[in-house]
């Protein structure tokens, strides 16, 4: 597939095997002469773990080179970058090959771009994707640059580009990477009565369509529910928020699968990431609250939807989410918790010892948090057990205690803290105190006898009863399941309790707390 009536072409095979390597050749013919010093930018998404282009070592992987058939010179420089200049036409996180034409190029000339070589092959996408896109930003302005902004790896085009103007629109071609996703162990896709499996913290800031995220969640991970997350500055551009909500509606079928609309915010004053979820998203406008400078520039925000709500400060943010019926949750990027109702103990970037200690400290400070785990996948693969770029660990799972699979039932279970998390195993947990479920707040007079049922996916190594962050009793079952009671006979006064299950294969699970007050 191509955007450009033959000006930018892929000359090699358009169907390739994911996880393999090889060489691709592209050609570009300008529709006019280009002046000496003109630059072009050859671009592809960073999130599928395809090899980053380098032009220094022909005998090393991912070598990229360029040549003009007339013999004029062309130079290359490869680097990684983030830019919002073309979002959502081009995603934010990118591999870039900057091409410089010192003597320009004539309209009759052909520029060839070689991605990979026999001695320096290009690493293909590591997972299947139907449309892996290569873009070419072909400027006719010899003075146009793409330079660092000084904030993280963000870059900007100067003079600015306008993605709505035909002369600034990038050219593109697609290839298809075929193959299988990393397999799940069968026991980690099983259904468990009374427990819904899924996650509400998986990112979709890549070139895959949102359909890919939900198809993976439903059909590969065998999830019951999921939320595809973008940053707030992504969802405010044009009709992106409509796209998020419409896709969630398309995939939601009560009793079969539930998709939840969500947004991640990089909030002032400290850049803490906070997630908001809307289970009833009709009438919810795009909401913007960000501290990163590139998302605040007028050149970018002028492309926002006219209904966008700009939050003034953190209090206004919490008020706005509440006004539209949403919830706010936190994770390891949330530097301070205030009105968050869930804490994440494990995901593909972090966990579990440091996050366990941090969340236990928050509970000791009086926070009423439900405990969950997730993935924070960056390549639209919620629950992915395999590494991703920047996300080396297996994804965690979120469990919701409910017999009903609807948005309403999941929402209510989260509000009641009838949720728990695992490091990626479908460990079935049932916990109650005098018929009160995990997440309950009980009176001081309630007997502190915890009735627990565990069905692991392999042998259980230990079950720990934790009071205020300290283990007070340990049980070591024989086998993969256990039912019984654990009691705190010495606890007096106000305390919270969590049950932690550890399996012989290293997987763990944590219940949400039960409070006595």
mmCIF file of C-alpha atoms in Angstrom, residues 101-335:
data_model
loop_
_atom_site.group_PDB
_atom_site.id
_atom_site.type_symbol
_atom_site.label_atom_id
_atom_site.label_comp_id
_atom_site.label_asym_id
_atom_site.label_seq_id
_atom_site.Cartn_x
_atom_site.Cartn_y
_atom_site.Cartn_z
ATOM 1 C CA UNK A 101 21.393 15.878 -0.335
ATOM 2 C CA UNK A 102 24.519 18.110 -0.473
ATOM 3 C CA UNK A 103 24.102 18.773 -4.213
ATOM 4 C CA UNK A 104 20.339 18.443 -4.312
ATOM 5 C CA UNK A 105 18.489 16.135 -6.679
ATOM 6 C CA UNK A 106 16.931 16.568 -10.101
ATOM 7 C CA UNK A 107 13.345 15.609 -10.836
ATOM 8 C CA UNK A 108 14.585 12.895 -13.206
ATOM 9 C CA UNK A 109 16.888 11.360 -10.543
ATOM 10 C CA UNK A 110 16.043 8.387 -8.333
ATOM 11 C CA UNK A 111 17.088 8.267 -4.689
ATOM 12 C CA UNK A 112 17.509 4.743 -3.278
ATOM 13 C CA UNK A 113 17.317 4.036 0.453
ATOM 14 C CA UNK A 114 18.750 0.705 1.587
ATOM 15 C CA UNK A 115 17.595 -0.448 5.012
ATOM 16 C CA UNK A 116 19.909 -3.307 5.925
ATOM 17 C CA UNK A 117 22.603 -4.990 3.865
ATOM 18 C CA UNK A 118 24.041 -8.470 3.410
ATOM 19 C CA UNK A 119 26.618 -7.883 6.151
ATOM 20 C CA UNK A 120 24.462 -5.531 8.226
ATOM 21 C CA UNK A 121 20.887 -6.858 7.970
ATOM 22 C CA UNK A 122 17.921 -4.950 9.326
ATOM 23 C CA UNK A 123 16.063 -6.536 12.232
ATOM 24 C CA UNK A 124 12.406 -6.888 11.326
ATOM 25 C CA UNK A 125 9.451 -6.237 13.604
ATOM 26 C CA UNK A 126 9.515 -8.843 16.340
ATOM 27 C CA UNK A 127 5.748 -9.410 16.290
ATOM 28 C CA UNK A 128 3.204 -9.720 13.488
ATOM 29 C CA UNK A 129 1.588 -6.556 12.182
ATOM 30 C CA UNK A 130 -0.580 -6.231 9.070
ATOM 31 C CA UNK A 131 0.571 -2.733 8.141
ATOM 32 C CA UNK A 132 4.053 -1.736 9.260
ATOM 33 C CA UNK A 133 4.459 1.716 7.789
ATOM 34 C CA UNK A 134 7.499 3.590 6.513
ATOM 35 C CA UNK A 135 7.072 7.337 6.069
ATOM 36 C CA UNK A 136 9.133 9.777 4.053
ATOM 37 C CA UNK A 137 8.955 13.461 4.915
ATOM 38 C CA UNK A 138 10.198 15.065 1.717
ATOM 39 C CA UNK A 139 10.715 18.779 2.220
ATOM 40 C CA UNK A 140 11.192 21.177 -0.685
ATOM 41 C CA UNK A 141 12.610 23.771 1.694
ATOM 42 C CA UNK A 142 16.420 23.407 1.748
ATOM 43 C CA UNK A 143 16.523 25.189 5.094
ATOM 44 C CA UNK A 144 14.128 22.869 6.931
ATOM 45 C CA UNK A 145 15.658 21.163 9.964
ATOM 46 C CA UNK A 146 14.534 18.583 12.519
ATOM 47 C CA UNK A 147 16.426 19.485 15.668
ATOM 48 C CA UNK A 148 16.252 18.536 19.377
ATOM 49 C CA UNK A 149 14.033 20.705 21.574
ATOM 50 C CA UNK A 150 16.095 20.106 24.715
ATOM 51 C CA UNK A 151 13.271 18.153 26.365
ATOM 52 C CA UNK A 152 13.930 14.407 26.474
ATOM 53 C CA UNK A 153 14.285 13.122 22.889
ATOM 54 C CA UNK A 154 11.666 15.443 21.370
ATOM 55 C CA UNK A 155 12.444 17.138 18.065
ATOM 56 C CA UNK A 156 10.630 19.741 15.971
ATOM 57 C CA UNK A 157 10.577 20.654 12.321
ATOM 58 C CA UNK A 158 11.630 24.216 11.552
ATOM 59 C CA UNK A 159 10.004 25.841 9.663
ATOM 60 C CA UNK A 160 6.998 24.049 11.187
ATOM 61 C CA UNK A 161 5.041 21.496 9.194
ATOM 62 C CA UNK A 162 1.276 21.471 8.927
ATOM 63 C CA UNK A 163 -0.025 17.885 8.570
ATOM 64 C CA UNK A 164 -3.276 19.228 7.098
ATOM 65 C CA UNK A 165 -1.530 20.890 4.145
ATOM 66 C CA UNK A 166 -1.000 18.693 1.068
ATOM 67 C CA UNK A 167 2.571 19.923 0.571
ATOM 68 C CA UNK A 168 3.521 18.833 4.109
ATOM 69 C CA UNK A 169 1.841 15.434 4.115
ATOM 70 C CA UNK A 170 4.324 12.558 4.360
ATOM 71 C CA UNK A 171 4.602 9.807 1.780
ATOM 72 C CA UNK A 172 4.322 6.228 2.987
ATOM 73 C CA UNK A 173 4.506 2.564 2.046
ATOM 74 C CA UNK A 174 3.516 -0.496 4.080
ATOM 75 C CA UNK A 175 4.897 -3.967 4.602
ATOM 76 C CA UNK A 176 3.232 -6.861 6.413
ATOM 77 C CA UNK A 177 5.067 -8.868 9.048
ATOM 78 C CA UNK A 178 3.530 -12.300 9.444
ATOM 79 C CA UNK A 179 3.910 -14.848 12.213
ATOM 80 C CA UNK A 180 2.629 -15.736 15.651
ATOM 81 C CA UNK A 181 2.518 -13.715 18.846
ATOM 82 C CA UNK A 182 4.549 -14.982 21.832
ATOM 83 C CA UNK A 183 2.508 -17.862 23.292
ATOM 84 C CA UNK A 184 0.665 -17.790 26.593
ATOM 85 C CA UNK A 185 0.844 -20.831 28.832
ATOM 86 C CA UNK A 186 -2.567 -22.497 28.599
ATOM 87 C CA UNK A 187 -3.134 -22.184 32.335
ATOM 88 C CA UNK A 188 -2.701 -18.413 32.002
ATOM 89 C CA UNK A 189 -5.611 -18.104 29.574
ATOM 90 C CA UNK A 190 -8.047 -20.270 31.540
ATOM 91 C CA UNK A 191 -11.436 -19.039 32.707
ATOM 92 C CA UNK A 192 -12.103 -19.008 36.457
ATOM 93 C CA UNK A 193 -15.699 -18.829 37.754
ATOM 94 C CA UNK A 194 -16.482 -15.580 39.547
ATOM 95 C CA UNK A 195 -13.245 -13.911 38.393
ATOM 96 C CA UNK A 196 -12.854 -11.635 35.375
ATOM 97 C CA UNK A 197 -9.360 -11.229 33.936
ATOM 98 C CA UNK A 198 -7.930 -8.245 32.107
ATOM 99 C CA UNK A 199 -6.158 -4.959 32.621
ATOM 100 C CA UNK A 200 -6.800 -1.241 32.445
ATOM 101 C CA UNK A 201 -3.254 0.020 31.822
ATOM 102 C CA UNK A 202 -2.038 -0.878 28.342
ATOM 103 C CA UNK A 203 -0.703 1.787 25.983
ATOM 104 C CA UNK A 204 -1.498 2.229 22.288
ATOM 105 C CA UNK A 205 0.905 5.058 21.379
ATOM 106 C CA UNK A 206 2.181 3.254 18.295
ATOM 107 C CA UNK A 207 1.169 2.766 14.670
ATOM 108 C CA UNK A 208 -1.192 -0.158 15.291
ATOM 109 C CA UNK A 209 -4.907 0.622 14.997
ATOM 110 C CA UNK A 210 -6.889 0.373 18.232
ATOM 111 C CA UNK A 211 -8.574 -2.733 16.828
ATOM 112 C CA UNK A 212 -5.242 -4.557 17.167
ATOM 113 C CA UNK A 213 -5.172 -3.873 20.905
ATOM 114 C CA UNK A 214 -8.645 -5.197 21.582
ATOM 115 C CA UNK A 215 -8.294 -8.153 19.210
ATOM 116 C CA UNK A 216 -5.147 -9.168 21.078
ATOM 117 C CA UNK A 217 -6.804 -8.714 24.484
ATOM 118 C CA UNK A 218 -9.880 -10.719 23.550
ATOM 119 C CA UNK A 219 -8.493 -13.377 21.208
ATOM 120 C CA UNK A 220 -4.843 -13.877 22.224
ATOM 121 C CA UNK A 221 -4.733 -13.055 25.949
ATOM 122 C CA UNK A 222 -8.298 -14.389 26.367
ATOM 123 C CA UNK A 223 -9.127 -11.380 28.531
ATOM 124 C CA UNK A 224 -12.598 -10.449 29.690
ATOM 125 C CA UNK A 225 -11.908 -6.702 29.716
ATOM 126 C CA UNK A 226 -9.253 -4.190 28.706
ATOM 127 C CA UNK A 227 -8.637 -0.464 28.303
ATOM 128 C CA UNK A 228 -6.578 0.993 25.442
ATOM 129 C CA UNK A 229 -4.714 4.022 26.818
ATOM 130 C CA UNK A 230 -3.326 7.125 25.129
ATOM 131 C CA UNK A 231 -1.873 10.219 26.754
ATOM 132 C CA UNK A 232 -4.294 13.102 27.132
ATOM 133 C CA UNK A 233 -2.470 15.191 24.535
ATOM 134 C CA UNK A 234 -3.052 12.335 22.056
ATOM 135 C CA UNK A 235 -6.774 12.067 22.747
ATOM 136 C CA UNK A 236 -7.359 15.824 22.386
ATOM 137 C CA UNK A 237 -6.098 16.075 18.796
ATOM 138 C CA UNK A 238 -8.909 16.277 16.258
ATOM 139 C CA UNK A 239 -11.392 13.429 16.679
ATOM 140 C CA UNK A 240 -9.027 11.034 18.459
ATOM 141 C CA UNK A 241 -11.208 10.855 21.587
ATOM 142 C CA UNK A 242 -14.187 9.889 19.431
ATOM 143 C CA UNK A 243 -12.010 7.176 17.890
ATOM 144 C CA UNK A 244 -11.085 5.849 21.359
ATOM 145 C CA UNK A 245 -14.698 5.767 22.535
ATOM 146 C CA UNK A 246 -16.133 4.406 19.291
ATOM 147 C CA UNK A 247 -13.608 1.568 19.222
ATOM 148 C CA UNK A 248 -14.380 0.670 22.836
ATOM 149 C CA UNK A 249 -18.080 0.540 21.980
ATOM 150 C CA UNK A 250 -17.419 -1.580 18.900
ATOM 151 C CA UNK A 251 -15.648 -4.255 20.945
ATOM 152 C CA UNK A 252 -17.937 -4.240 23.990
ATOM 153 C CA UNK A 253 -20.504 -7.018 24.147
ATOM 154 C CA UNK A 254 -21.815 -7.590 27.657
ATOM 155 C CA UNK A 255 -21.236 -11.150 28.799
ATOM 156 C CA UNK A 256 -18.435 -11.676 26.278
ATOM 157 C CA UNK A 257 -15.919 -8.809 26.360
ATOM 158 C CA UNK A 258 -15.785 -5.282 27.767
ATOM 159 C CA UNK A 259 -13.642 -2.413 26.448
ATOM 160 C CA UNK A 260 -13.144 0.625 28.694
ATOM 161 C CA UNK A 261 -12.224 4.147 27.580
ATOM 162 C CA UNK A 262 -9.142 5.435 29.372
ATOM 163 C CA UNK A 263 -6.586 8.246 29.290
ATOM 164 C CA UNK A 264 -3.147 8.656 30.873
ATOM 165 C CA UNK A 265 -2.082 12.122 32.041
ATOM 166 C CA UNK A 266 1.457 13.403 32.688
ATOM 167 C CA UNK A 267 0.276 15.812 35.339
ATOM 168 C CA UNK A 268 1.766 18.997 36.756
ATOM 169 C CA UNK A 269 3.453 19.979 38.930
ATOM 170 C CA UNK A 270 5.838 16.996 38.987
ATOM 171 C CA UNK A 271 5.009 15.013 35.855
ATOM 172 C CA UNK A 272 3.240 12.229 37.771
ATOM 173 C CA UNK A 273 1.341 9.895 35.480
ATOM 174 C CA UNK A 274 -2.279 9.369 36.460
ATOM 175 C CA UNK A 275 -4.816 7.211 34.642
ATOM 176 C CA UNK A 276 -8.488 8.068 34.283
ATOM 177 C CA UNK A 277 -11.145 5.583 33.182
ATOM 178 C CA UNK A 278 -14.672 6.296 32.046
ATOM 179 C CA UNK A 279 -17.103 3.381 32.151
ATOM 180 C CA UNK A 280 -19.951 5.545 30.813
ATOM 181 C CA UNK A 281 -18.174 7.727 28.277
ATOM 182 C CA UNK A 282 -21.124 9.264 26.425
ATOM 183 C CA UNK A 283 -20.841 13.030 26.859
ATOM 184 C CA UNK A 284 -17.291 12.892 28.233
ATOM 185 C CA UNK A 285 -15.184 15.520 26.385
ATOM 186 C CA UNK A 286 -11.461 15.318 25.650
ATOM 187 C CA UNK A 287 -9.616 16.279 28.853
ATOM 188 C CA UNK A 288 -6.142 17.830 28.766
ATOM 189 C CA UNK A 289 -3.732 18.033 31.690
ATOM 190 C CA UNK A 290 -0.013 17.758 30.900
ATOM 191 C CA UNK A 291 3.273 19.150 32.099
ATOM 192 C CA UNK A 292 5.539 18.155 29.183
ATOM 193 C CA UNK A 293 6.457 21.268 27.162
ATOM 194 C CA UNK A 294 5.959 19.874 23.615
ATOM 195 C CA UNK A 295 2.303 19.119 24.418
ATOM 196 C CA UNK A 296 1.731 22.705 25.587
ATOM 197 C CA UNK A 297 2.930 24.513 22.469
ATOM 198 C CA UNK A 298 0.325 26.487 20.545
ATOM 199 C CA UNK A 299 1.406 24.903 17.274
ATOM 200 C CA UNK A 300 0.192 21.581 18.710
ATOM 201 C CA UNK A 301 -2.777 22.596 20.895
ATOM 202 C CA UNK A 302 -4.429 24.538 18.065
ATOM 203 C CA UNK A 303 -5.221 21.140 16.546
ATOM 204 C CA UNK A 304 -7.218 20.100 19.647
ATOM 205 C CA UNK A 305 -10.917 19.333 19.508
ATOM 206 C CA UNK A 306 -12.954 22.485 20.331
ATOM 207 C CA UNK A 307 -14.691 20.734 23.260
ATOM 208 C CA UNK A 308 -11.392 19.999 25.031
ATOM 209 C CA UNK A 309 -11.414 20.734 28.767
ATOM 210 C CA UNK A 310 -8.103 22.258 29.910
ATOM 211 C CA UNK A 311 -7.485 21.452 33.589
ATOM 212 C CA UNK A 312 -5.990 24.334 35.578
ATOM 213 C CA UNK A 313 -4.343 22.320 38.336
ATOM 214 C CA UNK A 314 -4.435 18.952 40.085
ATOM 215 C CA UNK A 315 -7.596 19.731 42.050
ATOM 216 C CA UNK A 316 -9.369 20.788 38.870
ATOM 217 C CA UNK A 317 -8.203 17.566 37.210
ATOM 218 C CA UNK A 318 -9.690 15.380 39.957
ATOM 219 C CA UNK A 319 -12.902 17.440 39.900
ATOM 220 C CA UNK A 320 -13.204 17.126 36.119
ATOM 221 C CA UNK A 321 -12.740 13.358 36.087
ATOM 222 C CA UNK A 322 -15.289 13.019 38.901
ATOM 223 C CA UNK A 323 -17.718 15.376 37.142
ATOM 224 C CA UNK A 324 -17.811 13.042 34.152
ATOM 225 C CA UNK A 325 -18.130 9.868 36.224
ATOM 226 C CA UNK A 326 -14.551 8.651 35.926
ATOM 227 C CA UNK A 327 -12.049 7.140 38.332
ATOM 228 C CA UNK A 328 -8.349 7.948 38.791
ATOM 229 C CA UNK A 329 -5.731 5.237 39.331
ATOM 230 C CA UNK A 330 -1.984 5.297 39.932
ATOM 231 C CA UNK A 331 1.146 3.328 39.084
ATOM 232 C CA UNK A 332 4.914 3.603 39.455
ATOM 233 C CA UNK A 333 5.016 6.912 37.540
ATOM 234 C CA UNK A 334 2.576 8.433 40.057
ATOM 235 C CA UNK A 335 5.006 10.209 42.359
#
